[in-house]
Amino acid sequence: MTKVIRGVGWTLIATGVVIILYLVYLLFYTNVETGQAQQQLLEEFEFEFGAIDEALPGETFESDEADAEAAPLDPGDAYAVIWFERPGSNQPIVHDEPLFMVEGVSLDVLRRGPGHYPDTADPGEDGNFSVSGHRTTYGAPFYNLDELQPGDEIHVIDRNRRKWVYSVIEQRVVAPTALWVVGPDPLGLNRPMITLTTCHPRFSASQRLIVFGELVDDTVAEQI
């Protein structure tokens, strides 16, 4: 009987060690992996389009012109840059640095950074520009997405050298099956909008945290 109890004890200890190592992998190694991917995306984006902090006023582009210029994208390709600002504050929100987005939302693709839902609008276009990101692993780009408040700004630079600004409208928590949130016009705004999605609560995938925003009325595309 003693041997059985001792064997069970060692088994539980071994299981605990495996679980701890797995958590270390999820919370630390995956962050390192995504950090390296973000650096690679930064280099790819700036090599093709120039430094993201050198945006200059430019002309407004029509969406069909942008479509004509856009090159076909494969899953995982550098897609856009996104960051968050609160008017009247110099403190970063959601994430300390700009996030480099990729095309696609598969698990493999999202290891590099936030991903664009392929069947949704592009930045600045009519419709719903939708983005997904991890909240607790792989760099946790949307760990603090719940910090966003109505009126906060979501800035996006796309592959066509244009900068767009969206204003946050609201947050919602929905079921994972609520695919309507990435539909063409989930709030019935009849204007260009953005939807950000991530898991909720942290360290769980039981629900989804959704942030909706709309294109700022006086947004003028700026050329990098």
mmCIF file of C-alpha atoms in Angstrom:
data_model
loop_
_atom_site.group_PDB
_atom_site.id
_atom_site.type_symbol
_atom_site.label_atom_id
_atom_site.label_comp_id
_atom_site.label_asym_id
_atom_site.label_seq_id
_atom_site.Cartn_x
_atom_site.Cartn_y
_atom_site.Cartn_z
ATOM 1 C CA MET A 1 0.000 0.000 0.000
ATOM 2 C CA THR A 2 2.855 2.348 0.864
ATOM 3 C CA LYS A 3 4.458 1.689 -2.507
ATOM 4 C CA VAL A 4 1.187 2.486 -4.266
ATOM 5 C CA ILE A 5 0.789 5.761 -2.394
ATOM 6 C CA ARG A 6 4.420 6.635 -3.073
ATOM 7 C CA GLY A 7 3.971 5.827 -6.768
ATOM 8 C CA VAL A 8 0.863 7.977 -6.989
ATOM 9 C CA GLY A 9 2.730 10.789 -5.238
ATOM 10 C CA TRP A 10 5.644 10.686 -7.684
ATOM 11 C CA THR A 11 3.198 10.574 -10.584
ATOM 12 C CA LEU A 12 1.420 13.679 -9.303
ATOM 13 C CA ILE A 13 4.744 15.467 -8.809
ATOM 14 C CA ALA A 14 5.871 14.558 -12.318
ATOM 15 C CA THR A 15 2.532 15.735 -13.728
ATOM 16 C CA GLY A 16 2.863 19.016 -11.843
ATOM 17 C CA VAL A 17 6.361 19.574 -13.224
ATOM 18 C CA VAL A 18 5.139 18.937 -16.758
ATOM 19 C CA ILE A 19 2.265 21.389 -16.272
ATOM 20 C CA ILE A 20 4.611 24.053 -14.882
ATOM 21 C CA LEU A 21 7.028 23.613 -17.785
ATOM 22 C CA TYR A 22 4.144 23.882 -20.239
ATOM 23 C CA LEU A 23 2.948 27.102 -18.590
ATOM 24 C CA VAL A 24 6.481 28.510 -18.730
ATOM 25 C CA TYR A 25 6.542 27.679 -22.434
ATOM 26 C CA LEU A 26 3.169 29.342 -23.045
ATOM 27 C CA LEU A 27 3.813 32.475 -21.020
ATOM 28 C CA PHE A 28 7.496 33.100 -21.724
ATOM 29 C CA TYR A 29 8.890 31.205 -24.701
ATOM 30 C CA THR A 30 5.939 32.047 -26.954
ATOM 31 C CA ASN A 31 6.408 35.731 -26.054
ATOM 32 C CA VAL A 32 10.038 35.523 -27.129
ATOM 33 C CA GLU A 33 8.994 33.784 -30.345
ATOM 34 C CA THR A 34 6.452 36.483 -31.164
ATOM 35 C CA GLY A 35 8.899 39.258 -30.248
ATOM 36 C CA GLN A 36 11.303 37.891 -32.847
ATOM 37 C CA ALA A 37 8.475 37.670 -35.384
ATOM 38 C CA GLN A 38 7.452 41.281 -34.663
ATOM 39 C CA GLN A 39 11.035 42.432 -35.269
ATOM 40 C CA GLN A 40 11.063 40.555 -38.562
ATOM 41 C CA LEU A 41 7.745 42.141 -39.570
ATOM 42 C CA LEU A 42 9.118 45.587 -38.659
ATOM 43 C CA GLU A 43 12.087 45.009 -40.930
ATOM 44 C CA GLU A 44 9.894 43.703 -43.748
ATOM 45 C CA PHE A 45 7.441 46.590 -43.474
ATOM 46 C CA GLU A 46 10.047 49.353 -43.275
ATOM 47 C CA PHE A 47 12.127 47.791 -46.060
ATOM 48 C CA GLU A 48 9.134 47.920 -48.403
ATOM 49 C CA PHE A 49 7.374 51.089 -47.246
ATOM 50 C CA GLY A 50 9.760 53.189 -45.139
ATOM 51 C CA ALA A 51 9.836 54.084 -41.441
ATOM 52 C CA ILE A 52 6.402 54.209 -39.825
ATOM 53 C CA ASP A 53 7.240 57.413 -37.911
ATOM 54 C CA GLU A 54 7.828 59.403 -41.110
ATOM 55 C CA ALA A 55 4.207 59.839 -42.142
ATOM 56 C CA LEU A 56 3.679 62.989 -44.207
ATOM 57 C CA PRO A 57 0.407 64.644 -45.247
ATOM 58 C CA GLY A 58 -0.744 63.253 -48.566
ATOM 59 C CA GLU A 59 -3.729 63.044 -50.842
ATOM 60 C CA THR A 60 -6.833 60.989 -50.104
ATOM 61 C CA PHE A 61 -6.920 57.723 -52.050
ATOM 62 C CA GLU A 62 -10.086 56.207 -53.497
ATOM 63 C CA SER A 63 -10.617 52.607 -52.405
ATOM 64 C CA ASP A 64 -10.625 51.229 -55.955
ATOM 65 C CA GLU A 65 -7.261 52.900 -56.605
ATOM 66 C CA ALA A 66 -5.860 51.281 -53.472
ATOM 67 C CA ASP A 67 -7.165 47.895 -54.586
ATOM 68 C CA ALA A 68 -5.428 48.321 -57.920
ATOM 69 C CA GLU A 69 -2.098 49.011 -56.188
ATOM 70 C CA ALA A 70 -2.338 46.218 -53.631
ATOM 71 C CA ALA A 71 -0.275 43.088 -54.212
ATOM 72 C CA PRO A 72 -1.784 39.668 -53.463
ATOM 73 C CA LEU A 73 -1.185 38.567 -49.898
ATOM 74 C CA ASP A 74 -0.429 35.140 -48.487
ATOM 75 C CA PRO A 75 -1.268 34.133 -44.898
ATOM 76 C CA GLY A 76 1.402 35.510 -42.561
ATOM 77 C CA ASP A 77 2.502 38.352 -44.851
ATOM 78 C CA ALA A 78 3.101 41.770 -43.296
ATOM 79 C CA TYR A 79 -0.251 43.529 -43.588
ATOM 80 C CA ALA A 80 -0.412 46.759 -41.571
ATOM 81 C CA VAL A 81 0.735 48.579 -38.432
ATOM 82 C CA ILE A 82 -1.658 49.360 -35.578
ATOM 83 C CA TRP A 83 -1.342 51.355 -32.348
ATOM 84 C CA PHE A 84 -3.618 53.038 -29.831
ATOM 85 C CA GLU A 85 -3.820 56.581 -28.432
ATOM 86 C CA ARG A 86 -5.970 58.421 -25.908
ATOM 87 C CA PRO A 87 -6.563 62.062 -26.876
ATOM 88 C CA GLY A 88 -5.039 64.393 -24.303
ATOM 89 C CA SER A 89 -2.655 61.759 -22.915
ATOM 90 C CA ASN A 90 0.929 60.903 -23.812
ATOM 91 C CA GLN A 91 0.791 57.526 -22.066
ATOM 92 C CA PRO A 92 0.622 54.444 -24.326
ATOM 93 C CA ILE A 93 -2.481 52.295 -24.017
ATOM 94 C CA VAL A 94 -3.085 48.611 -24.831
ATOM 95 C CA HIS A 95 0.522 48.110 -25.977
ATOM 96 C CA ASP A 96 3.713 50.101 -25.459
ATOM 97 C CA GLU A 97 4.845 49.872 -29.091
ATOM 98 C CA PRO A 98 3.125 49.761 -32.492
ATOM 99 C CA LEU A 99 2.009 46.245 -33.421
ATOM 100 C CA PHE A 100 2.784 44.757 -36.810
ATOM 101 C CA MET A 101 -0.168 42.893 -38.244
ATOM 102 C CA VAL A 102 -0.234 39.917 -40.578
ATOM 103 C CA GLU A 103 -2.727 38.623 -43.090
ATOM 104 C CA GLY A 104 -4.895 35.798 -41.723
ATOM 105 C CA VAL A 105 -6.186 34.600 -38.356
ATOM 106 C CA SER A 106 -5.123 30.951 -38.183
ATOM 107 C CA LEU A 107 -3.321 29.834 -35.015
ATOM 108 C CA ASP A 108 0.008 29.577 -36.823
ATOM 109 C CA VAL A 109 -0.342 33.055 -38.345
ATOM 110 C CA LEU A 110 -1.365 34.745 -35.082
ATOM 111 C CA ARG A 111 1.896 33.621 -33.519
ATOM 112 C CA ARG A 112 3.544 36.491 -35.424
ATOM 113 C CA GLY A 113 1.137 39.190 -34.259
ATOM 114 C CA PRO A 114 -2.440 40.436 -34.661
ATOM 115 C CA GLY A 115 -4.093 39.193 -37.840
ATOM 116 C CA HIS A 116 -6.522 40.627 -40.398
ATOM 117 C CA TYR A 117 -9.639 38.582 -41.101
ATOM 118 C CA PRO A 118 -9.128 37.950 -44.849
ATOM 119 C CA ASP A 119 -12.801 38.274 -45.843
ATOM 120 C CA THR A 120 -13.254 41.661 -44.162
ATOM 121 C CA ALA A 121 -12.563 45.193 -45.388
ATOM 122 C CA ASP A 122 -9.108 46.713 -45.637
ATOM 123 C CA PRO A 123 -8.231 49.822 -43.591
ATOM 124 C CA GLY A 124 -10.217 52.879 -44.672
ATOM 125 C CA GLU A 125 -12.558 50.917 -46.912
ATOM 126 C CA ASP A 126 -16.321 50.737 -46.658
ATOM 127 C CA GLY A 127 -17.303 47.820 -44.461
ATOM 128 C CA ASN A 128 -15.801 46.251 -41.369
ATOM 129 C CA PHE A 129 -11.995 46.063 -41.068
ATOM 130 C CA SER A 130 -11.602 43.210 -38.552
ATOM 131 C CA VAL A 131 -8.539 42.175 -36.550
ATOM 132 C CA SER A 132 -7.849 39.310 -34.133
ATOM 133 C CA GLY A 133 -5.043 39.016 -31.585
ATOM 134 C CA HIS A 134 -3.847 36.825 -28.711
ATOM 135 C CA ARG A 135 -4.471 38.040 -25.179
ATOM 136 C CA THR A 136 -2.165 35.910 -23.007
ATOM 137 C CA THR A 137 0.344 34.057 -25.189
ATOM 138 C CA TYR A 138 2.499 34.783 -28.238
ATOM 139 C CA GLY A 139 3.365 38.271 -27.120
ATOM 140 C CA ALA A 140 -0.171 38.913 -25.799
ATOM 141 C CA PRO A 141 -0.666 41.917 -28.132
ATOM 142 C CA PHE A 142 -4.262 42.443 -26.950
ATOM 143 C CA TYR A 143 -3.644 41.674 -23.252
ATOM 144 C CA ASN A 144 -4.873 45.154 -22.289
ATOM 145 C CA LEU A 145 -7.484 45.572 -25.003
ATOM 146 C CA ASP A 146 -10.064 46.145 -22.278
ATOM 147 C CA GLU A 147 -8.315 49.469 -21.503
ATOM 148 C CA LEU A 148 -9.906 51.040 -24.564
ATOM 149 C CA GLN A 149 -12.665 53.537 -23.872
ATOM 150 C CA PRO A 150 -15.115 55.344 -26.155
ATOM 151 C CA GLY A 151 -13.235 58.150 -27.896
ATOM 152 C CA ASP A 152 -9.835 56.424 -27.808
ATOM 153 C CA GLU A 153 -8.096 56.302 -31.184
ATOM 154 C CA ILE A 154 -6.954 53.294 -33.188
ATOM 155 C CA HIS A 155 -4.279 54.270 -35.716
ATOM 156 C CA VAL A 156 -3.505 52.090 -38.719
ATOM 157 C CA ILE A 157 -0.897 52.344 -41.472
ATOM 158 C CA ASP A 158 -1.623 50.051 -44.413
ATOM 159 C CA ARG A 159 0.514 48.585 -47.196
ATOM 160 C CA ASN A 160 -0.531 51.349 -49.563
ATOM 161 C CA ARG A 161 1.381 53.919 -47.496
ATOM 162 C CA ARG A 162 -1.743 55.410 -45.936
ATOM 163 C CA LYS A 163 -2.634 56.214 -42.328
ATOM 164 C CA TRP A 164 -6.183 55.843 -40.969
ATOM 165 C CA VAL A 165 -7.704 56.751 -37.611
ATOM 166 C CA TYR A 166 -10.693 55.033 -36.003
ATOM 167 C CA SER A 167 -12.526 56.198 -32.879
ATOM 168 C CA VAL A 168 -13.584 53.565 -30.321
ATOM 169 C CA ILE A 169 -17.362 53.262 -29.923
ATOM 170 C CA GLU A 170 -17.873 50.473 -27.398
ATOM 171 C CA GLN A 171 -16.811 47.106 -25.989
ATOM 172 C CA ARG A 172 -18.856 43.936 -25.830
ATOM 173 C CA VAL A 173 -18.337 40.407 -24.499
ATOM 174 C CA VAL A 174 -19.846 37.724 -26.725
ATOM 175 C CA ALA A 175 -19.771 33.970 -27.247
ATOM 176 C CA PRO A 176 -17.041 32.498 -29.500
ATOM 177 C CA THR A 177 -19.790 31.579 -31.973
ATOM 178 C CA ALA A 178 -20.900 35.213 -32.426
ATOM 179 C CA LEU A 179 -19.468 35.551 -35.930
ATOM 180 C CA TRP A 180 -21.759 38.493 -36.665
ATOM 181 C CA VAL A 181 -19.199 40.800 -35.021
ATOM 182 C CA VAL A 182 -16.911 40.481 -38.063
ATOM 183 C CA GLY A 183 -19.770 40.843 -40.549
ATOM 184 C CA PRO A 184 -19.891 43.740 -43.038
ATOM 185 C CA ASP A 185 -21.815 46.122 -40.739
ATOM 186 C CA PRO A 186 -22.395 44.569 -37.280
ATOM 187 C CA LEU A 187 -23.648 47.789 -35.650
ATOM 188 C CA GLY A 188 -25.653 49.091 -38.601
ATOM 189 C CA LEU A 189 -23.457 52.193 -38.889
ATOM 190 C CA ASN A 190 -23.439 52.246 -42.682
ATOM 191 C CA ARG A 191 -19.898 53.640 -42.621
ATOM 192 C CA PRO A 192 -16.322 52.286 -42.451
ATOM 193 C CA MET A 193 -15.571 50.671 -39.100
ATOM 194 C CA ILE A 194 -13.075 48.480 -37.260
ATOM 195 C CA THR A 195 -13.626 45.430 -35.045
ATOM 196 C CA LEU A 196 -10.954 44.026 -32.713
ATOM 197 C CA THR A 197 -11.417 40.551 -31.224
ATOM 198 C CA THR A 198 -9.576 38.629 -28.516
ATOM 199 C CA CYS A 199 -10.214 35.958 -25.895
ATOM 200 C CA HIS A 200 -12.048 36.757 -22.655
ATOM 201 C CA PRO A 201 -11.441 36.566 -19.793
ATOM 202 C CA ARG A 202 -7.657 36.415 -19.717
ATOM 203 C CA PHE A 203 -6.292 32.860 -19.687
ATOM 204 C CA SER A 204 -9.583 31.546 -21.032
ATOM 205 C CA ALA A 205 -11.224 31.102 -24.425
ATOM 206 C CA SER A 206 -14.773 30.778 -23.119
ATOM 207 C CA GLN A 207 -15.815 34.185 -24.479
ATOM 208 C CA ARG A 208 -14.631 36.925 -26.803
ATOM 209 C CA LEU A 209 -13.907 40.570 -25.994
ATOM 210 C CA ILE A 210 -14.940 42.807 -28.880
ATOM 211 C CA VAL A 211 -14.024 46.452 -29.483
ATOM 212 C CA PHE A 212 -15.895 48.388 -32.160
ATOM 213 C CA GLY A 213 -14.739 51.660 -33.697
ATOM 214 C CA GLU A 214 -15.663 53.896 -36.613
ATOM 215 C CA LEU A 215 -13.518 55.766 -39.111
ATOM 216 C CA VAL A 216 -13.000 59.349 -37.968
ATOM 217 C CA ASP A 217 -15.082 61.733 -40.062
ATOM 218 C CA ASP A 218 -12.205 64.044 -40.932
ATOM 219 C CA THR A 219 -9.674 61.278 -41.532
ATOM 220 C CA VAL A 220 -7.438 62.108 -44.479
ATOM 221 C CA ALA A 221 -5.141 59.404 -45.742
ATOM 222 C CA GLU A 222 -1.533 60.303 -45.010
ATOM 223 C CA GLN A 223 1.235 58.975 -47.186
ATOM 224 C CA ILE A 224 4.367 57.575 -45.573
#
